[in-house]
PDB file of C-alpha atoms in Angstrom:
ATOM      1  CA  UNK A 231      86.596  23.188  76.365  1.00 57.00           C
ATOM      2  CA  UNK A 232      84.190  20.659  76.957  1.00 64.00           C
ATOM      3  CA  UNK A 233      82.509  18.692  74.744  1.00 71.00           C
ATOM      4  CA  UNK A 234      79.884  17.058  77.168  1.00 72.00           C
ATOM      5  CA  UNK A 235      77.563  19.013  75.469  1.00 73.00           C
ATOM      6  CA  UNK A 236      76.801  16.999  72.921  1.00 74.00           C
ATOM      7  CA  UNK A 237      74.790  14.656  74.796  1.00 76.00           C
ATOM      8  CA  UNK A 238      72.373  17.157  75.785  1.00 75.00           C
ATOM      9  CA  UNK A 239      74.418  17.121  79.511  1.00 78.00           C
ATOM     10  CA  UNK A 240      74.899  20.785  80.569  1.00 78.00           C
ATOM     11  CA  UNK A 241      78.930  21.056  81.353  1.00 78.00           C
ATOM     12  CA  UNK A 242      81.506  23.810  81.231  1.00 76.00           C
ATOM     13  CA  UNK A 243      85.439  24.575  81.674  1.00 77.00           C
ATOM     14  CA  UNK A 244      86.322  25.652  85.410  1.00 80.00           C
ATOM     15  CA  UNK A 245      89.815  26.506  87.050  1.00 85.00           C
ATOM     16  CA  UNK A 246      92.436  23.931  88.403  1.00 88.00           C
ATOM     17  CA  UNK A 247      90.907  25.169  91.889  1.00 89.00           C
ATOM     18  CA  UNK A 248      87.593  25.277  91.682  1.00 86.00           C
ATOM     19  CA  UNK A 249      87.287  21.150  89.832  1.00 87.00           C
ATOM     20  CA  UNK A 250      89.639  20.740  93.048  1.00 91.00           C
ATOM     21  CA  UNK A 251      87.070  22.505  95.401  1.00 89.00           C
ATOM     22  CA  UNK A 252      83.942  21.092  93.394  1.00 87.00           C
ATOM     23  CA  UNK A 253      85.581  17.344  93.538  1.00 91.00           C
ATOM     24  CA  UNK A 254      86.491  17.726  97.578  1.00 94.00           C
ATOM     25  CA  UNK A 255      82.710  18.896  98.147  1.00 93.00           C
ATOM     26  CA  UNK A 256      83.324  22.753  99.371  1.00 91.00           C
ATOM     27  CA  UNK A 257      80.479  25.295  98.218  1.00 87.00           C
ATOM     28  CA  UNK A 258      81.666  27.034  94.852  1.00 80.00           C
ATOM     29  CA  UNK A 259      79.756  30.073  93.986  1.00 81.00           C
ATOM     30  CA  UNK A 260      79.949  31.235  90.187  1.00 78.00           C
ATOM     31  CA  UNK A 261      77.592  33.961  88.481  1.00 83.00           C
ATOM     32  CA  UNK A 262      75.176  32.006  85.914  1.00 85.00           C
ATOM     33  CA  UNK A 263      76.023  33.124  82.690  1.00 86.00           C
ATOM     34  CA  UNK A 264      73.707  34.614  79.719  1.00 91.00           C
ATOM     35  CA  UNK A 265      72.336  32.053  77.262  1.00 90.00           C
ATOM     36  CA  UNK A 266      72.465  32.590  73.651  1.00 90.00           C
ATOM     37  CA  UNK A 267      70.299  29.931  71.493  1.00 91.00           C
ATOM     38  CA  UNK A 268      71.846  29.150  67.934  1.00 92.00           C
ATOM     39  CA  UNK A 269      69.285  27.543  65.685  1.00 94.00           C
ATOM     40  CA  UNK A 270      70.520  24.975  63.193  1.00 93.00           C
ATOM     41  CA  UNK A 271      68.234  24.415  60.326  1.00 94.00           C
ATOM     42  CA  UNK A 272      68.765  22.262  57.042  1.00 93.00           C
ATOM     43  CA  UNK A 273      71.303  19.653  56.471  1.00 92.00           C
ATOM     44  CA  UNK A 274      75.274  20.057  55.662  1.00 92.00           C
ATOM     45  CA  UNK A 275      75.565  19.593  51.615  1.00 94.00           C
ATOM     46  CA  UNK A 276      77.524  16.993  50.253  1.00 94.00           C
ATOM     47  CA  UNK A 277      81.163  17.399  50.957  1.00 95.00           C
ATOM     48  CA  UNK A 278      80.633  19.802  54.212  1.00 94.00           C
ATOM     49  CA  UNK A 279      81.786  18.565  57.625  1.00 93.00           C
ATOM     50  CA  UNK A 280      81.038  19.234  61.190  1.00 90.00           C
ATOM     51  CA  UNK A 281      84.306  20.613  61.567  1.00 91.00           C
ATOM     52  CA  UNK A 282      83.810  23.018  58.687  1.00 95.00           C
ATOM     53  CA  UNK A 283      80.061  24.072  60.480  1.00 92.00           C
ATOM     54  CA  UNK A 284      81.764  24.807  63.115  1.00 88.00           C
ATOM     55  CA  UNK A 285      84.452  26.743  62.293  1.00 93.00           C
ATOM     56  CA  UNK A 286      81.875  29.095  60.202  1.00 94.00           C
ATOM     57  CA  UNK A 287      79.876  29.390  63.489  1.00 92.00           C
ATOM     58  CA  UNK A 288      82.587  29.968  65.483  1.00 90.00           C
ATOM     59  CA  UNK A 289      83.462  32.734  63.007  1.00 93.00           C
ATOM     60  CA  UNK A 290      80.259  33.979  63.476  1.00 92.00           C
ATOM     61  CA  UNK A 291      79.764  33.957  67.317  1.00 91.00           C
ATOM     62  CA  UNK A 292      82.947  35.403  67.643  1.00 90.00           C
ATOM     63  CA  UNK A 293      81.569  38.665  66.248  1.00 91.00           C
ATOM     64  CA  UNK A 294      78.577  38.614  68.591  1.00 87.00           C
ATOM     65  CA  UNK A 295      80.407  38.877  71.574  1.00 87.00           C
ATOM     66  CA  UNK A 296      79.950  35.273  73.680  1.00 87.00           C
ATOM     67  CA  UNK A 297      82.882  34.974  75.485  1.00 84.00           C
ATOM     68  CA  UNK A 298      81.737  33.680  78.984  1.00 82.00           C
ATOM     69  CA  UNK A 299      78.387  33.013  77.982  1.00 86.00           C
ATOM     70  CA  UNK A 300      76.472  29.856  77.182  1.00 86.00           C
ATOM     71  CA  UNK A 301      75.861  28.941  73.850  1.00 87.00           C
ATOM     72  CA  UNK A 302      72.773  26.511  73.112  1.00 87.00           C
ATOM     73  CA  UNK A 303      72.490  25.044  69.621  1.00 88.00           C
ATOM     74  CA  UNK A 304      68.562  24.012  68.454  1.00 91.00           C
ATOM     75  CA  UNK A 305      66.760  23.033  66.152  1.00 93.00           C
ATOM     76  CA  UNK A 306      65.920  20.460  63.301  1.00 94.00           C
ATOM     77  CA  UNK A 307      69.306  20.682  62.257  1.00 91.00           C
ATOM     78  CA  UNK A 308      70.576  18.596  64.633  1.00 88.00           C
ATOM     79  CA  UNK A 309      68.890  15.918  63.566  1.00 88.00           C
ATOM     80  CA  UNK A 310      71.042  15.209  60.537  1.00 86.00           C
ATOM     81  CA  UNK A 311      74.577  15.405  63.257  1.00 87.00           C
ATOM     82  CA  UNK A 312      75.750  12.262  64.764  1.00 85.00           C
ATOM     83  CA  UNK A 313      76.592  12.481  68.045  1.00 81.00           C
ATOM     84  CA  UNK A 314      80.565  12.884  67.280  1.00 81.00           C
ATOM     85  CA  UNK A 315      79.708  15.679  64.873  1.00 82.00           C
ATOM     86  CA  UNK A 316      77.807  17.506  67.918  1.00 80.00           C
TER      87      UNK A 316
END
């Protein structure tokens, strides 16, 4: 998975063929996925990581349904995340 993200730099896993395809400069063609915003609000309490946010989120998008979609995290809560907690 990647984790390009974090900087605010839109990125996402592909296939063996299609980075092969993508890096040789042939056309690729891929459906745009659906978007789903996740705002973060509020600060992580003393004694919370980033991994332990994310594993509760995970949780949680897991039982919305957002495999092969885009997931967009917002908000003022970011502002509290480093940049290797995003």
């Amino acid at each position: 998975t990647t984790m390009i993200n974090g900087l605010a730099v839109l990125g996402w896993g592909v296939g063996g063929i299609e980075a092969e395809a993508a890096m040789l400069g042939q056309p690729i063609s891929m459906r745009i996925p659906e978007v789903v915003g996740v705002k973060l609000e509020g600060r992580l309490k003393e004694g919370v990581t980033a991994t332990d946010l994310v594993l509760t989120v995970a949780e949680m998008l897991r039982k919305h349904g957002v495999v092969g979609k885009f997931v967009e995290f917002f908000g003022p809560g970011l502002d509290d995340l480093t940049l290797a907690d995003r």
